[in-house]
Amino acid sequence: MLWSDPDDEPPEDLREAQDMLRRLGLFMAVAMILAMLVIGLR
């Protein structure tokens, strides 16, 4: 196996970062929907 071969799974810190970005994206989507509802109710 060469040093340039990719690992089967990403390292722990990269997985944590991906999970955080996934949660942040979900939170942003919910926040946008709530903002549209609030703007629509005015």
CSV table of N, CA, C and O in Angstrom, one decimal:
chain,number,residue,atom,x,y,z
A,1,MET,N,0.8,-1.2,0.0
A,1,MET,CA,0.0,0.0,0.0
A,1,MET,C,0.9,1.2,0.0
A,1,MET,O,1.8,1.4,0.8
A,2,LEU,N,0.6,2.1,-0.9
A,2,LEU,CA,1.4,3.3,-1.0
A,2,LEU,C,0.9,4.4,0.0
A,2,LEU,O,-0.3,4.3,0.4
A,3,TRP,N,1.8,5.3,0.3
A,3,TRP,CA,1.4,6.4,1.3
A,3,TRP,C,0.3,7.3,0.7
A,3,TRP,O,-0.5,7.9,1.4
A,4,SER,N,0.2,7.3,-0.7
A,4,SER,CA,-0.8,8.2,-1.3
A,4,SER,C,-2.1,7.5,-1.5
A,4,SER,O,-3.1,8.2,-1.9
A,5,ASP,N,-2.2,6.2,-1.1
A,5,ASP,CA,-3.5,5.5,-1.2
A,5,ASP,C,-4.5,6.1,-0.2
A,5,ASP,O,-4.1,6.3,1.0
A,6,PRO,N,-5.7,6.4,-0.5
A,6,PRO,CA,-6.7,6.9,0.5
A,6,PRO,C,-7.1,5.8,1.5
A,6,PRO,O,-7.1,4.6,1.1
A,7,ASP,N,-7.3,6.2,2.7
A,7,ASP,CA,-7.8,5.2,3.7
A,7,ASP,C,-9.2,4.8,3.4
A,7,ASP,O,-9.9,5.5,2.6
A,8,ASP,N,-9.6,3.7,4.0
A,8,ASP,CA,-11.0,3.2,3.8
A,8,ASP,C,-12.0,4.2,4.4
A,8,ASP,O,-13.1,4.3,3.9
A,9,GLU,N,-11.7,4.8,5.5
A,9,GLU,CA,-12.6,5.8,6.1
A,9,GLU,C,-11.8,7.0,6.5
A,9,GLU,O,-10.6,6.9,6.8
A,10,PRO,N,-12.4,8.2,6.6
A,10,PRO,CA,-11.7,9.4,6.9
A,10,PRO,C,-11.3,9.4,8.4
A,10,PRO,O,-11.8,8.6,9.2
A,11,PRO,N,-10.3,10.2,8.7
A,11,PRO,CA,-9.8,10.2,10.1
A,11,PRO,C,-10.9,10.8,11.0
A,11,PRO,O,-11.9,11.4,10.6
A,12,GLU,N,-10.7,10.5,12.3
A,12,GLU,CA,-11.7,10.9,13.3
A,12,GLU,C,-12.1,12.4,13.3
A,12,GLU,O,-13.3,12.7,13.3
A,13,ASP,N,-11.1,13.3,13.2
A,13,ASP,CA,-11.4,14.7,13.2
A,13,ASP,C,-12.2,15.1,12.0
A,13,ASP,O,-13.0,16.0,12.1
A,14,LEU,N,-11.9,14.5,10.9
A,14,LEU,CA,-12.6,14.8,9.6
A,14,LEU,C,-14.1,14.3,9.7
A,14,LEU,O,-15.0,15.0,9.3
A,15,ARG,N,-14.3,13.1,10.3
A,15,ARG,CA,-15.6,12.6,10.5
A,15,ARG,C,-16.4,13.6,11.5
A,15,ARG,O,-17.6,13.9,11.2
A,16,GLU,N,-15.7,14.0,12.5
A,16,GLU,CA,-16.4,15.0,13.4
A,16,GLU,C,-16.8,16.3,12.7
A,16,GLU,O,-17.9,16.8,12.9
A,17,ALA,N,-15.9,16.7,11.9
A,17,ALA,CA,-16.2,18.0,11.1
A,17,ALA,C,-17.3,17.8,10.2
A,17,ALA,O,-18.2,18.7,10.0
A,18,GLN,N,-17.4,16.6,9.5
A,18,GLN,CA,-18.5,16.3,8.6
A,18,GLN,C,-19.8,16.3,9.4
A,18,GLN,O,-20.8,16.8,8.9
A,19,ASP,N,-19.8,15.6,10.5
A,19,ASP,CA,-21.0,15.6,11.3
A,19,ASP,C,-21.5,17.0,11.8
A,19,ASP,O,-22.7,17.3,11.7
A,20,MET,N,-20.5,17.8,12.2
A,20,MET,CA,-20.8,19.2,12.6
A,20,MET,C,-21.4,19.9,11.4
A,20,MET,O,-22.4,20.7,11.6
A,21,LEU,N,-20.8,19.8,10.2
A,21,LEU,CA,-21.3,20.5,9.1
A,21,LEU,C,-22.7,20.0,8.7
A,21,LEU,O,-23.6,20.8,8.3
A,22,ARG,N,-23.0,18.7,8.9
A,22,ARG,CA,-24.3,18.2,8.5
A,22,ARG,C,-25.3,18.7,9.5
A,22,ARG,O,-26.4,19.1,9.1
A,23,ARG,N,-25.0,18.8,10.8
A,23,ARG,CA,-25.9,19.3,11.8
A,23,ARG,C,-26.1,20.8,11.5
A,23,ARG,O,-27.3,21.3,11.6
A,24,LEU,N,-25.1,21.5,11.2
A,24,LEU,CA,-25.2,23.0,10.9
A,24,LEU,C,-26.1,23.2,9.7
A,24,LEU,O,-26.9,24.1,9.7
A,25,GLY,N,-25.9,22.4,8.7
A,25,GLY,CA,-26.8,22.5,7.5
A,25,GLY,C,-28.2,22.3,7.8
A,25,GLY,O,-29.1,23.0,7.3
A,26,LEU,N,-28.5,21.3,8.6
A,26,LEU,CA,-29.9,21.0,9.0
A,26,LEU,C,-30.4,22.1,9.8
A,26,LEU,O,-31.6,22.6,9.6
A,27,PHE,N,-29.6,22.7,10.7
A,27,PHE,CA,-30.1,23.8,11.5
A,27,PHE,C,-30.4,25.0,10.7
A,27,PHE,O,-31.4,25.7,10.8
A,28,MET,N,-29.5,25.3,9.7
A,28,MET,CA,-29.7,26.4,8.8
A,28,MET,C,-31.0,26.2,8.0
A,28,MET,O,-31.7,27.2,7.7
A,29,ALA,N,-31.3,25.0,7.5
A,29,ALA,CA,-32.5,24.8,6.7
A,29,ALA,C,-33.7,25.0,7.6
A,29,ALA,O,-34.7,25.7,7.1
A,30,VAL,N,-33.7,24.5,8.8
A,30,VAL,CA,-34.9,24.8,9.7
A,30,VAL,C,-35.0,26.2,10.0
A,30,VAL,O,-36.1,26.8,10.0
A,31,ALA,N,-33.9,26.9,10.2
A,31,ALA,CA,-33.9,28.4,10.5
A,31,ALA,C,-34.5,29.1,9.3
A,31,ALA,O,-35.3,30.1,9.5
A,32,MET,N,-34.1,28.8,8.1
A,32,MET,CA,-34.7,29.4,6.9
A,32,MET,C,-36.2,29.2,6.8
A,32,MET,O,-36.9,30.1,6.5
A,33,ILE,N,-36.6,28.0,7.1
A,33,ILE,CA,-38.1,27.7,7.0
A,33,ILE,C,-38.8,28.5,8.0
A,33,ILE,O,-39.8,29.1,7.7
A,34,LEU,N,-38.3,28.6,9.2
A,34,LEU,CA,-38.9,29.4,10.3
A,34,LEU,C,-38.9,30.9,9.9
A,34,LEU,O,-39.9,31.6,10.1
A,35,ALA,N,-37.8,31.4,9.3
A,35,ALA,CA,-37.8,32.8,8.9
A,35,ALA,C,-38.8,33.1,7.9
A,35,ALA,O,-39.5,34.1,7.9
A,36,MET,N,-39.0,32.2,6.9
A,36,MET,CA,-40.0,32.4,5.9
A,36,MET,C,-41.4,32.4,6.4
A,36,MET,O,-42.3,33.1,6.0
A,37,LEU,N,-41.6,31.5,7.4
A,37,LEU,CA,-43.0,31.5,8.0
A,37,LEU,C,-43.2,32.8,8.8
A,37,LEU,O,-44.3,33.3,8.7
A,38,VAL,N,-42.2,33.2,9.5
A,38,VAL,CA,-42.4,34.5,10.3
A,38,VAL,C,-42.6,35.6,9.3
A,38,VAL,O,-43.5,36.5,9.5
A,39,ILE,N,-41.9,35.7,8.2
A,39,ILE,CA,-42.1,36.8,7.3
A,39,ILE,C,-43.4,36.7,6.6
A,39,ILE,O,-44.1,37.7,6.4
A,40,GLY,N,-43.9,35.4,6.3
A,40,GLY,CA,-45.2,35.2,5.7
A,40,GLY,C,-46.3,35.6,6.5
A,40,GLY,O,-47.4,35.9,6.0
A,41,LEU,N,-46.2,35.4,7.9
A,41,LEU,CA,-47.3,35.7,8.8
A,41,LEU,C,-47.5,37.2,9.0
A,41,LEU,O,-48.5,37.6,9.5
A,42,ARG,N,-46.5,38.0,8.7
A,42,ARG,CA,-46.6,39.5,8.9
A,42,ARG,C,-47.6,40.1,7.9
A,42,ARG,O,-47.6,39.7,6.8
